[in-house]
Short mmCIF file of C-alpha atoms and ligand atoms in Angstrom, two decimals:
data_model
loop_
_atom_site.label_atom_id
_atom_site.label_comp_id
_atom_site.label_asym_id
_atom_site.label_seq_id
_atom_site.Cartn_x
_atom_site.Cartn_y
_atom_site.Cartn_z
CA MET T 1 -92.52 -220.30 159.27
CA THR T 2 -95.29 -222.83 161.15
CA ALA T 3 -93.17 -226.42 162.34
CA SER T 4 -95.48 -228.32 159.85
CA THR T 5 -94.00 -225.94 156.80
CA ARG T 6 -92.61 -227.33 154.33
CA SER T 7 -89.73 -226.10 152.17
CA VAL T 8 -90.07 -226.67 148.13
CA GLY T 9 -88.28 -225.69 145.43
CA ILE T 10 -88.89 -225.98 142.08
CA GLY T 11 -86.38 -224.99 139.43
CA ILE T 12 -88.07 -223.01 136.08
CA ILE T 13 -86.87 -223.53 132.81
CA GLY T 14 -87.88 -221.69 130.56
CA LEU T 15 -88.41 -217.61 131.36
CA GLY T 16 -91.33 -215.89 128.74
CA THR T 17 -94.81 -215.14 128.79
CA VAL T 18 -96.46 -218.14 130.60
CA GLY T 19 -93.10 -219.02 132.45
CA GLY T 20 -92.86 -214.77 133.71
CA GLY T 21 -96.70 -215.68 134.50
CA VAL T 22 -95.34 -218.28 137.32
CA VAL T 23 -93.30 -216.08 138.61
CA ARG T 24 -95.00 -213.53 139.56
CA LEU T 25 -97.64 -215.45 140.25
CA ILE T 26 -96.24 -217.72 142.36
CA GLN T 27 -93.93 -213.65 143.67
CA MET T 28 -98.08 -212.67 144.37
CA HIS T 29 -99.62 -215.40 146.40
CA ARG T 30 -95.91 -217.03 148.54
CA ASP T 31 -97.71 -215.56 151.75
CA ASP T 32 -101.70 -217.08 150.70
CA TYR T 33 -99.36 -221.02 150.22
CA ARG T 34 -97.92 -221.12 153.12
CA ALA T 35 -101.17 -220.09 155.11
CA ASN T 36 -103.36 -222.11 153.03
CA HIS T 37 -101.19 -225.13 152.39
CA GLY T 38 -97.96 -225.06 154.57
CA ILE T 39 -96.25 -225.74 151.64
CA ASP T 40 -93.42 -222.56 151.26
CA LEU T 41 -92.74 -222.47 147.41
CA THR T 42 -89.08 -220.73 146.15
CA ILE T 43 -87.84 -220.62 142.75
CA ALA T 44 -84.63 -222.67 143.83
CA ARG T 45 -83.46 -222.47 139.84
CA ALA T 46 -84.95 -220.53 136.67
CA CYS T 47 -83.36 -220.88 133.65
CA ALA T 48 -83.53 -218.44 130.13
CA LEU T 49 -81.21 -217.81 127.41
CA ASP T 50 -80.99 -214.11 128.93
CA PRO T 51 -80.32 -212.78 132.07
CA SER T 52 -82.01 -210.37 131.73
CA VAL T 53 -85.60 -210.96 132.04
CA ALA T 54 -84.67 -212.91 135.12
CA GLU T 55 -83.25 -209.98 136.34
CA GLU T 56 -86.31 -208.23 135.63
CA LEU T 57 -88.34 -210.82 137.36
CA GLY T 58 -86.23 -209.86 140.52
CA ILE T 59 -84.81 -213.41 140.13
CA PRO T 60 -81.44 -213.73 141.73
CA GLN T 61 -78.34 -213.12 139.83
CA ASP T 62 -77.27 -216.36 142.00
CA ARG T 63 -80.15 -218.14 141.74
CA PHE T 64 -80.24 -218.21 137.82
CA THR T 65 -78.45 -220.04 135.14
CA SER T 66 -78.29 -219.76 130.95
CA ASN T 67 -77.52 -224.66 131.22
CA TRP T 68 -81.26 -226.36 132.20
CA ASN T 69 -78.45 -228.99 133.20
CA ASP T 70 -78.08 -227.44 135.58
CA VAL T 71 -82.07 -226.53 136.65
CA VAL T 72 -81.61 -230.91 136.48
CA ASN T 73 -78.53 -231.74 138.85
CA ASP T 74 -79.61 -228.80 141.19
CA PRO T 75 -80.78 -230.98 144.36
CA ALA T 76 -82.30 -227.93 145.85
CA VAL T 77 -85.04 -228.18 143.06
CA ASP T 78 -87.74 -230.63 144.23
CA ILE T 79 -90.42 -229.89 141.05
CA VAL T 80 -89.21 -229.17 137.15
CA VAL T 81 -91.01 -226.92 135.36
CA GLU T 82 -91.07 -227.26 131.33
CA LEU T 83 -92.03 -223.81 130.08
CA ILE T 84 -89.76 -223.83 126.88
CA GLY T 85 -92.12 -225.63 124.19
CA GLY T 86 -90.56 -227.59 121.26
CA GLU T 87 -89.14 -230.98 121.07
CA HIS T 88 -85.89 -230.55 122.06
CA PRO T 89 -84.22 -229.93 124.05
CA ALA T 90 -87.82 -230.41 126.52
CA THR T 91 -87.62 -234.34 125.96
CA GLU T 92 -83.43 -234.21 127.29
CA ILE T 93 -84.60 -232.19 130.09
CA PHE T 94 -87.83 -234.67 131.21
CA GLN T 95 -85.31 -237.43 131.24
CA THR T 96 -82.44 -236.03 133.38
CA ALA T 97 -85.43 -234.65 135.98
CA PHE T 98 -86.99 -237.81 136.34
CA ALA T 99 -83.07 -240.29 136.40
CA ASN T 100 -82.74 -238.09 138.85
CA GLY T 101 -85.42 -238.11 140.50
CA LYS T 102 -87.75 -235.16 140.39
CA HIS T 103 -91.02 -234.20 139.40
CA MET T 104 -92.17 -232.43 136.01
CA VAL T 105 -95.23 -230.37 135.07
CA SER T 106 -94.67 -228.91 131.31
CA ALA T 107 -96.61 -226.51 128.73
CA ASN T 108 -95.76 -228.50 125.96
CA LYS T 109 -98.45 -230.53 124.71
CA ALA T 110 -95.92 -230.43 120.83
CA LEU T 111 -93.98 -233.15 123.07
CA LEU T 112 -96.84 -234.51 124.94
CA GLY T 113 -99.19 -234.91 122.18
CA ARG T 114 -97.25 -236.60 120.33
CA HIS T 115 -94.54 -238.82 123.00
CA VAL T 116 -96.71 -238.80 126.54
CA GLU T 117 -96.20 -243.02 126.78
CA LYS T 118 -92.66 -242.84 126.52
CA LEU T 119 -92.24 -239.61 129.48
CA ALA T 120 -95.16 -241.13 131.60
CA GLN T 121 -93.84 -244.92 131.19
CA ALA T 122 -90.04 -242.87 132.31
CA ALA T 123 -91.22 -241.01 134.98
CA ALA T 124 -93.08 -244.60 136.04
CA ASP T 125 -89.96 -245.99 136.55
CA ALA T 126 -88.09 -242.51 138.05
CA GLY T 127 -91.37 -243.00 140.93
CA VAL T 128 -91.31 -239.85 139.46
CA GLN T 129 -94.99 -237.78 138.50
CA LEU T 130 -94.82 -236.33 135.98
CA ARG T 131 -98.43 -233.07 135.38
CA CYS T 132 -99.41 -231.33 132.52
CA GLU T 133 -102.96 -228.97 133.34
CA ALA T 134 -101.37 -226.65 131.57
CA ALA T 135 -101.07 -228.27 128.26
CA ALA T 136 -104.49 -228.41 127.00
CA ALA T 137 -106.93 -225.27 127.18
CA GLY T 138 -104.47 -223.41 129.70
CA GLY T 139 -106.44 -221.69 132.16
CA ILE T 140 -109.29 -224.55 131.66
CA PRO T 141 -109.06 -227.61 134.10
CA ILE T 142 -110.15 -229.90 131.77
CA VAL T 143 -107.20 -232.90 132.78
CA SER T 144 -107.70 -232.36 136.10
CA VAL T 145 -111.58 -232.98 135.34
CA LEU T 146 -110.48 -235.99 133.68
CA GLU T 147 -108.18 -238.15 135.69
CA HIS T 148 -109.76 -237.04 138.86
CA ASP T 149 -113.80 -235.20 138.77
CA LEU T 150 -115.29 -237.28 135.64
CA ALA T 151 -113.29 -240.47 136.06
CA GLY T 152 -116.13 -242.30 137.05
CA ASN T 153 -117.93 -241.47 133.89
CA LYS T 154 -117.21 -243.48 130.27
CA ILE T 155 -116.05 -240.19 128.46
CA LEU T 156 -117.95 -240.22 125.06
CA THR T 157 -117.00 -236.61 123.41
CA ILE T 158 -114.82 -233.84 124.46
CA ALA T 159 -115.22 -231.39 122.35
CA GLY T 160 -114.50 -227.96 122.36
CA ILE T 161 -112.49 -224.63 120.81
CA MET T 162 -108.73 -224.93 121.96
CA ASN T 163 -106.96 -222.92 119.95
CA GLY T 164 -107.34 -219.18 121.34
CA THR T 165 -105.78 -217.40 118.34
CA THR T 166 -108.32 -219.48 115.38
CA ASN T 167 -111.50 -218.30 117.28
CA TYR T 168 -110.44 -214.81 117.91
CA ILE T 169 -109.76 -215.16 114.02
CA LEU T 170 -112.91 -216.42 113.10
CA SER T 171 -114.52 -214.29 115.72
CA ARG T 172 -113.16 -210.96 113.76
CA MET T 173 -114.01 -213.21 110.53
CA ALA T 174 -117.71 -213.00 111.76
CA ASP T 175 -118.80 -210.00 113.50
CA GLU T 176 -116.66 -207.95 110.56
CA GLY T 177 -117.43 -209.46 108.25
CA LEU T 178 -113.71 -209.47 106.79
CA GLY T 179 -111.51 -212.04 105.46
CA PHE T 180 -108.65 -214.45 106.32
CA GLU T 181 -105.97 -212.51 105.50
CA GLU T 182 -106.77 -209.43 106.47
CA VAL T 183 -107.78 -211.30 110.78
CA LEU T 184 -104.52 -213.11 110.44
CA SER T 185 -102.96 -209.58 109.67
CA ASP T 186 -103.91 -207.85 112.06
CA ALA T 187 -103.94 -210.48 115.05
CA GLN T 188 -100.50 -210.84 114.23
CA ARG T 189 -100.05 -207.07 114.47
CA LEU T 190 -102.06 -207.44 117.98
CA GLY T 191 -100.61 -210.18 119.41
CA TYR T 192 -102.93 -212.14 119.07
CA ALA T 193 -101.39 -214.45 115.98
CA GLU T 194 -97.33 -215.84 116.05
CA ALA T 195 -95.25 -214.48 113.63
CA ASP T 196 -95.64 -218.43 112.01
CA PRO T 197 -99.28 -218.95 112.30
CA SER T 198 -98.97 -221.96 111.18
CA ALA T 199 -99.01 -224.73 114.50
CA ASP T 200 -102.61 -222.49 115.03
CA VAL T 201 -104.04 -221.14 112.08
CA ASP T 202 -103.41 -224.92 110.10
CA GLY T 203 -104.97 -227.20 113.96
CA PHE T 204 -102.10 -229.21 114.02
CA ASP T 205 -102.04 -226.75 117.90
CA ALA T 206 -105.78 -228.10 119.10
CA ALA T 207 -104.96 -231.07 117.50
CA SER T 208 -101.78 -231.75 119.98
CA LYS T 209 -104.56 -231.39 123.12
CA ILE T 210 -107.02 -233.61 121.98
CA ALA T 211 -104.82 -236.21 121.98
CA ILE T 212 -103.45 -235.57 124.91
CA LEU T 213 -107.99 -235.14 126.39
CA SER T 214 -108.51 -238.43 124.27
CA SER T 215 -105.90 -239.90 125.58
CA ILE T 216 -106.45 -239.45 129.39
CA GLY T 217 -110.54 -239.28 129.10
CA PHE T 218 -110.52 -242.82 126.46
CA HIS T 219 -107.67 -244.76 128.80
CA SER T 220 -106.18 -245.68 125.36
CA ARG T 221 -102.95 -243.73 123.67
CA VAL T 222 -104.53 -241.20 120.64
CA THR T 223 -100.95 -239.17 119.85
CA THR T 224 -100.62 -235.57 117.41
CA ASP T 225 -99.67 -238.02 114.37
CA ASP T 226 -103.37 -240.23 114.58
CA VAL T 227 -105.84 -236.32 114.69
CA TYR T 228 -107.17 -235.69 111.26
CA MET T 229 -106.29 -232.15 111.46
CA GLN T 230 -107.72 -228.93 108.76
CA GLY T 231 -107.15 -225.45 109.62
CA ILE T 232 -109.40 -222.40 109.03
CA ARG T 233 -106.82 -220.56 106.71
CA GLN T 234 -109.58 -221.96 103.52
CA VAL T 235 -112.88 -220.54 104.76
CA GLY T 236 -114.21 -218.03 103.75
CA ALA T 237 -115.64 -214.92 104.62
CA ASP T 238 -118.70 -215.72 101.86
CA ASP T 239 -118.77 -218.40 104.37
CA ILE T 240 -119.61 -217.82 107.39
CA ALA T 241 -122.45 -215.83 106.48
CA ILE T 242 -124.65 -217.86 104.23
CA ALA T 243 -123.82 -220.49 107.61
CA ARG T 244 -124.85 -217.68 110.19
CA SER T 245 -128.10 -216.73 107.43
CA LEU T 246 -128.83 -220.63 108.06
CA GLY T 247 -128.38 -220.96 111.54
CA TYR T 248 -124.76 -221.46 111.74
CA ALA T 249 -121.63 -220.98 113.46
CA ILE T 250 -118.27 -221.83 112.30
CA LYS T 251 -115.56 -222.90 114.81
CA LEU T 252 -112.43 -225.05 114.91
CA LEU T 253 -113.46 -227.59 116.92
CA ALA T 254 -111.51 -230.32 118.69
CA ILE T 255 -113.38 -233.30 118.95
CA GLY T 256 -112.83 -237.29 119.98
CA ARG T 257 -115.41 -239.03 120.58
CA ASN T 258 -115.34 -242.89 121.85
CA THR T 259 -117.43 -244.85 119.67
CA PRO T 260 -118.88 -249.16 119.33
CA GLU T 261 -116.11 -248.52 115.95
CA GLY T 262 -113.09 -247.17 117.56
CA ILE T 263 -112.44 -243.07 118.34
CA ASP T 264 -113.15 -240.13 116.34
CA VAL T 265 -110.71 -237.84 116.57
CA ARG T 266 -110.52 -234.29 114.39
CA VAL T 267 -109.73 -230.66 114.19
CA HIS T 268 -111.56 -228.82 111.49
CA PRO T 269 -113.56 -226.42 110.36
CA THR T 270 -117.32 -226.66 111.75
CA MET T 271 -120.07 -225.87 111.59
CA ILE T 272 -122.44 -226.71 114.76
CA PRO T 273 -126.18 -224.78 115.37
CA ALA T 274 -125.46 -221.20 116.18
CA THR T 275 -127.64 -221.62 119.41
CA HIS T 276 -124.88 -224.99 120.96
CA GLN T 277 -123.00 -223.89 124.34
CA LEU T 278 -119.52 -223.35 121.91
CA ALA T 279 -120.43 -221.33 119.37
CA SER T 280 -120.99 -218.36 121.94
CA VAL T 281 -116.69 -218.77 123.07
CA SER T 282 -116.20 -215.52 121.05
CA GLY T 283 -112.25 -214.38 121.18
CA ALA T 284 -109.52 -215.69 121.93
CA MET T 285 -111.44 -217.90 125.00
CA ASN T 286 -111.58 -222.03 125.00
CA ALA T 287 -114.25 -224.24 125.86
CA VAL T 288 -114.17 -227.59 126.73
CA PHE T 289 -117.59 -229.65 126.51
CA VAL T 290 -117.31 -233.69 127.53
CA VAL T 291 -120.07 -235.12 127.75
CA GLY T 292 -119.93 -238.06 130.13
CA ASP T 293 -122.15 -241.14 130.45
CA ALA T 294 -123.59 -240.19 134.06
CA VAL T 295 -123.00 -237.07 134.08
CA GLY T 296 -124.55 -235.81 130.24
CA GLU T 297 -123.19 -233.26 128.59
CA THR T 298 -120.59 -230.24 131.27
CA MET T 299 -118.66 -228.16 129.13
CA PHE T 300 -115.53 -225.36 131.18
CA TYR T 301 -115.09 -222.58 129.89
CA GLY T 302 -111.45 -219.93 130.28
CA ALA T 303 -108.95 -218.17 129.11
CA GLY T 304 -106.69 -221.41 127.18
CA ALA T 305 -103.25 -219.34 127.10
CA GLY T 306 -102.32 -215.68 128.34
CA ALA T 307 -98.77 -215.37 130.75
CA PHE T 308 -101.82 -215.49 134.03
CA PRO T 309 -104.04 -218.35 133.14
CA THR T 310 -101.32 -220.17 131.10
CA ALA T 311 -99.40 -220.10 135.70
CA SER T 312 -102.21 -220.77 137.50
CA ALA T 313 -102.91 -224.06 135.93
CA VAL T 314 -99.08 -224.35 136.56
CA VAL T 315 -98.58 -223.57 140.13
CA GLY T 316 -101.82 -225.46 140.29
CA ASP T 317 -100.07 -228.47 139.28
CA VAL T 318 -96.36 -227.84 142.03
CA LEU T 319 -99.07 -227.88 144.79
CA ALA T 320 -100.50 -230.78 143.78
CA LEU T 321 -96.55 -232.00 143.77
CA ALA T 322 -95.44 -230.57 146.95
CA ASP T 323 -98.69 -231.33 149.02
CA ALA T 324 -98.10 -234.34 148.68
CA MET T 325 -94.85 -233.85 150.04
CA THR T 326 -95.42 -231.92 152.57
CA ARG T 327 -98.26 -235.47 153.99
CA GLY T 328 -95.10 -237.09 154.71
CA GLY T 329 -94.31 -238.83 151.60
CA ALA T 330 -93.85 -238.60 147.64
CA PRO T 331 -96.31 -237.64 145.61
CA LEU T 332 -98.03 -241.50 144.37
CA PRO T 333 -95.66 -242.34 141.53
CA GLU T 334 -96.78 -241.48 137.71
CA PRO T 335 -99.55 -244.89 136.95
CA GLU T 336 -98.14 -247.27 133.83
CA PRO T 337 -98.97 -244.74 130.76
CA VAL T 338 -101.89 -246.20 128.68
CA GLN T 339 -101.55 -248.67 126.24
CA ARG T 340 -103.93 -247.96 122.34
CA THR T 341 -105.68 -250.81 123.21
CA LEU T 342 -109.23 -249.36 121.09
CA ALA T 343 -108.81 -248.21 116.70
CA ILE T 344 -109.01 -244.68 115.39
CA ARG T 345 -112.14 -243.95 113.23
CA PRO T 346 -110.47 -243.20 109.27
CA ILE T 347 -111.87 -240.37 108.76
CA GLU T 348 -113.72 -241.82 105.54
CA GLU T 349 -115.67 -243.02 108.04
CA LEU T 350 -117.11 -240.05 109.70
CA GLU T 351 -120.99 -239.47 109.18
CA ALA T 352 -122.72 -236.21 109.19
CA GLY T 353 -124.35 -232.96 107.38
CA TYR T 354 -122.21 -231.07 105.25
CA TYR T 355 -121.72 -227.63 103.67
CA ILE T 356 -120.81 -227.56 100.22
CA ARG T 357 -120.51 -223.96 98.20
CA LEU T 358 -120.66 -223.79 94.88
CA ALA T 359 -118.34 -221.23 92.17
CA LEU T 360 -121.51 -221.74 88.97
CA ASP T 361 -121.42 -220.44 85.62
CA GLY T 362 -123.99 -218.50 84.12
CA ARG T 363 -126.26 -221.99 83.65
CA PRO T 364 -129.08 -221.92 85.29
CA ASP T 365 -129.61 -226.07 85.06
CA ALA T 366 -125.94 -226.13 87.08
CA LEU T 367 -127.62 -226.25 90.36
CA ASP T 368 -129.81 -229.33 89.99
CA ALA T 369 -126.93 -230.46 87.86
CA ALA T 370 -125.54 -230.23 90.81
CA VAL T 371 -128.17 -232.02 93.28
CA ALA T 372 -128.44 -234.83 90.52
CA THR T 373 -125.12 -235.67 90.93
CA LEU T 374 -125.29 -235.79 95.18
CA ALA T 375 -127.98 -237.40 94.91
CA ALA T 376 -126.85 -240.74 92.58
CA GLY T 377 -123.43 -241.01 94.73
CA GLY T 378 -126.04 -242.29 97.77
CA VAL T 379 -125.31 -238.82 99.70
CA PRO T 380 -128.92 -236.68 101.18
CA VAL T 381 -128.92 -233.93 99.34
CA GLN T 382 -131.88 -231.55 102.87
CA ARG T 383 -131.60 -227.84 101.25
CA ALA T 384 -129.87 -226.33 97.82
CA GLU T 385 -129.53 -222.69 96.69
CA ARG T 386 -129.17 -219.61 95.18
CA VAL T 387 -126.63 -217.25 97.04
CA ASP T 388 -126.92 -215.66 94.21
CA ALA T 389 -126.08 -215.88 89.75
CA GLY T 390 -122.73 -217.79 90.19
CA ALA T 391 -122.99 -218.99 93.86
CA ALA T 392 -124.99 -221.05 95.11
CA VAL T 393 -125.68 -223.30 98.21
CA VAL T 394 -126.37 -228.00 98.83
CA ILE T 395 -127.17 -228.60 102.66
CA THR T 396 -126.67 -233.08 103.14
CA ASP T 397 -128.30 -234.77 105.71
CA ILE T 398 -126.71 -237.75 107.22
CA CYS T 399 -124.03 -238.77 105.61
CA VAL T 400 -121.16 -241.05 105.50
CA GLU T 401 -118.14 -238.30 104.65
CA GLY T 402 -116.35 -241.50 102.56
CA ALA T 403 -119.55 -240.86 99.95
CA LEU T 404 -120.05 -237.29 99.76
CA ASN T 405 -115.84 -237.39 99.28
CA ALA T 406 -116.90 -239.70 95.89
CA ALA T 407 -120.31 -237.03 94.73
CA VAL T 408 -117.37 -233.86 95.67
CA ASP T 409 -115.11 -235.90 93.16
CA ALA T 410 -118.24 -236.11 90.62
CA LEU T 411 -119.24 -232.54 91.06
CA ALA T 412 -116.10 -231.35 89.92
CA ARG T 413 -115.51 -233.86 87.13
CA ASP T 414 -119.41 -233.05 85.93
CA LEU T 415 -119.22 -229.11 86.36
CA GLY T 416 -115.45 -228.69 86.14
CA ASP T 417 -112.54 -228.21 88.46
CA THR T 418 -113.56 -225.17 89.97
CA ALA T 419 -117.42 -225.96 91.62
CA VAL T 420 -116.62 -226.69 94.18
CA ALA T 421 -115.81 -223.64 96.22
CA SER T 422 -115.68 -225.45 99.56
CA VAL T 423 -116.46 -228.71 102.59
CA ILE T 424 -117.30 -227.61 105.62
CA ARG T 425 -119.03 -229.91 107.69
CA ILE T 426 -122.07 -229.78 110.03
CA GLU T 427 -121.02 -232.03 112.99
CA ASP T 428 -123.82 -234.15 114.60
CA VAL T 429 -124.10 -232.17 118.30
CA ALA T 430 -126.65 -234.73 118.76
CA ALA T 431 -124.18 -237.57 118.77
CA TRP T 432 -122.39 -236.36 121.32
CA SER T 433 -124.04 -238.09 123.02
CA LYS T 434 -124.92 -241.48 122.54
CA GLY T 435 -124.62 -243.73 125.10
CA ALA T 436 -125.67 -242.17 127.56
CA CYS T 437 -127.42 -243.20 130.92
CA ALA T 438 -130.54 -242.79 131.24
CA ASN T 439 -132.41 -240.55 134.48
N1 LIG K 501 -101.76 -220.52 120.96
C1 LIG K 501 -102.10 -221.74 121.22
C2 LIG K 501 -103.95 -220.07 120.85
C3 LIG K 501 -101.91 -221.44 122.60
O1 LIG K 501 -103.91 -219.71 120.38
O2 LIG K 501 -104.46 -221.27 121.84
C4 LIG K 501 -100.83 -222.57 123.41
O3 LIG K 501 -101.47 -223.75 123.05
#
């Protein structure tokens, strides 16, 4: 160890997939961190429920505990890394660590998506930092991009594929023509989807991530509860095939837009042109498309989950804190958290195109009747065509969602409750760049 090398102790709480990845990454590169950063990163304490996990990772017995209090109260721990997820006891871990003057690194999107303001305030009050690069899009360094690299911009749009499980499912449905349930079962068997897939397939995971990123990018608090959320359970193999024939891909997008009328923030299955960069992101990969008024369109691609990609984000945060420590001081305290300054736009105000799949009876005039009903409701129909004897598709031009919903209700009244088989938003991707500076 050189004279200028500083020893920094981390305490890890949670030795599951990500925690194990963090330990292995540090073990693998410890010499490089010493040589390149002047930091001797040690795992001062590790906490898990099962001691055999720590043993397998080569963590000495005297550094293992099954009580998180031992980690946050250990004087040898400078930085606490929380990787257990969920709200409790993670909240208590944050609070105790801050009270003890320890910095926190966390991948806990569920907690931060809902309560980051309170936690960031506690960190600011204690003069320590809270870092969460791994909480949004795993290995993609998007938090840092928004906080630092694009700070000179007004961020207009953050839109992306932020959930690998659903992108994997939709990609296989598209490639193999299979239904949602069939692919989900297979994804669970292969370990791509959790036994309880709800947080992923119903949109909560992506909603937490877009809430975190929107707060940072738009400098106004957005919480997971502000995000309109619709998952992928209703997307049919038919919809994907028809969308493809019309030149679209269907992706579960998480979208945050900073519009003059407020923040438009939502997660739902979205039709985008098959030629759009996000349409080519397949399998379990993630990508985040960011439009800044100065930089214009940018896109960041990478693994959103997995042991090493997520560990890459966690250890990046740890090294950023440790770097500041080696420069002789403490890292700057967390800034005062952003407050809600911009309104959240209700989904009824969204302006989009819409794909409507209709299940029609044998009436030859049923499609004409449907088009007339939509037109009477002020919905501009761009095309309407039969797919086969029992089904038809209507594509609308851009209209307001509230009007669309009322017209769809009228369709169900006129043609029967089962007539509207599916409605999917067609994103106005050109609007993502509205407000960008002209070159
Ligand atoms: N379950 C998430 C996904 C990874 O499928 O992308 C962790 O957020």
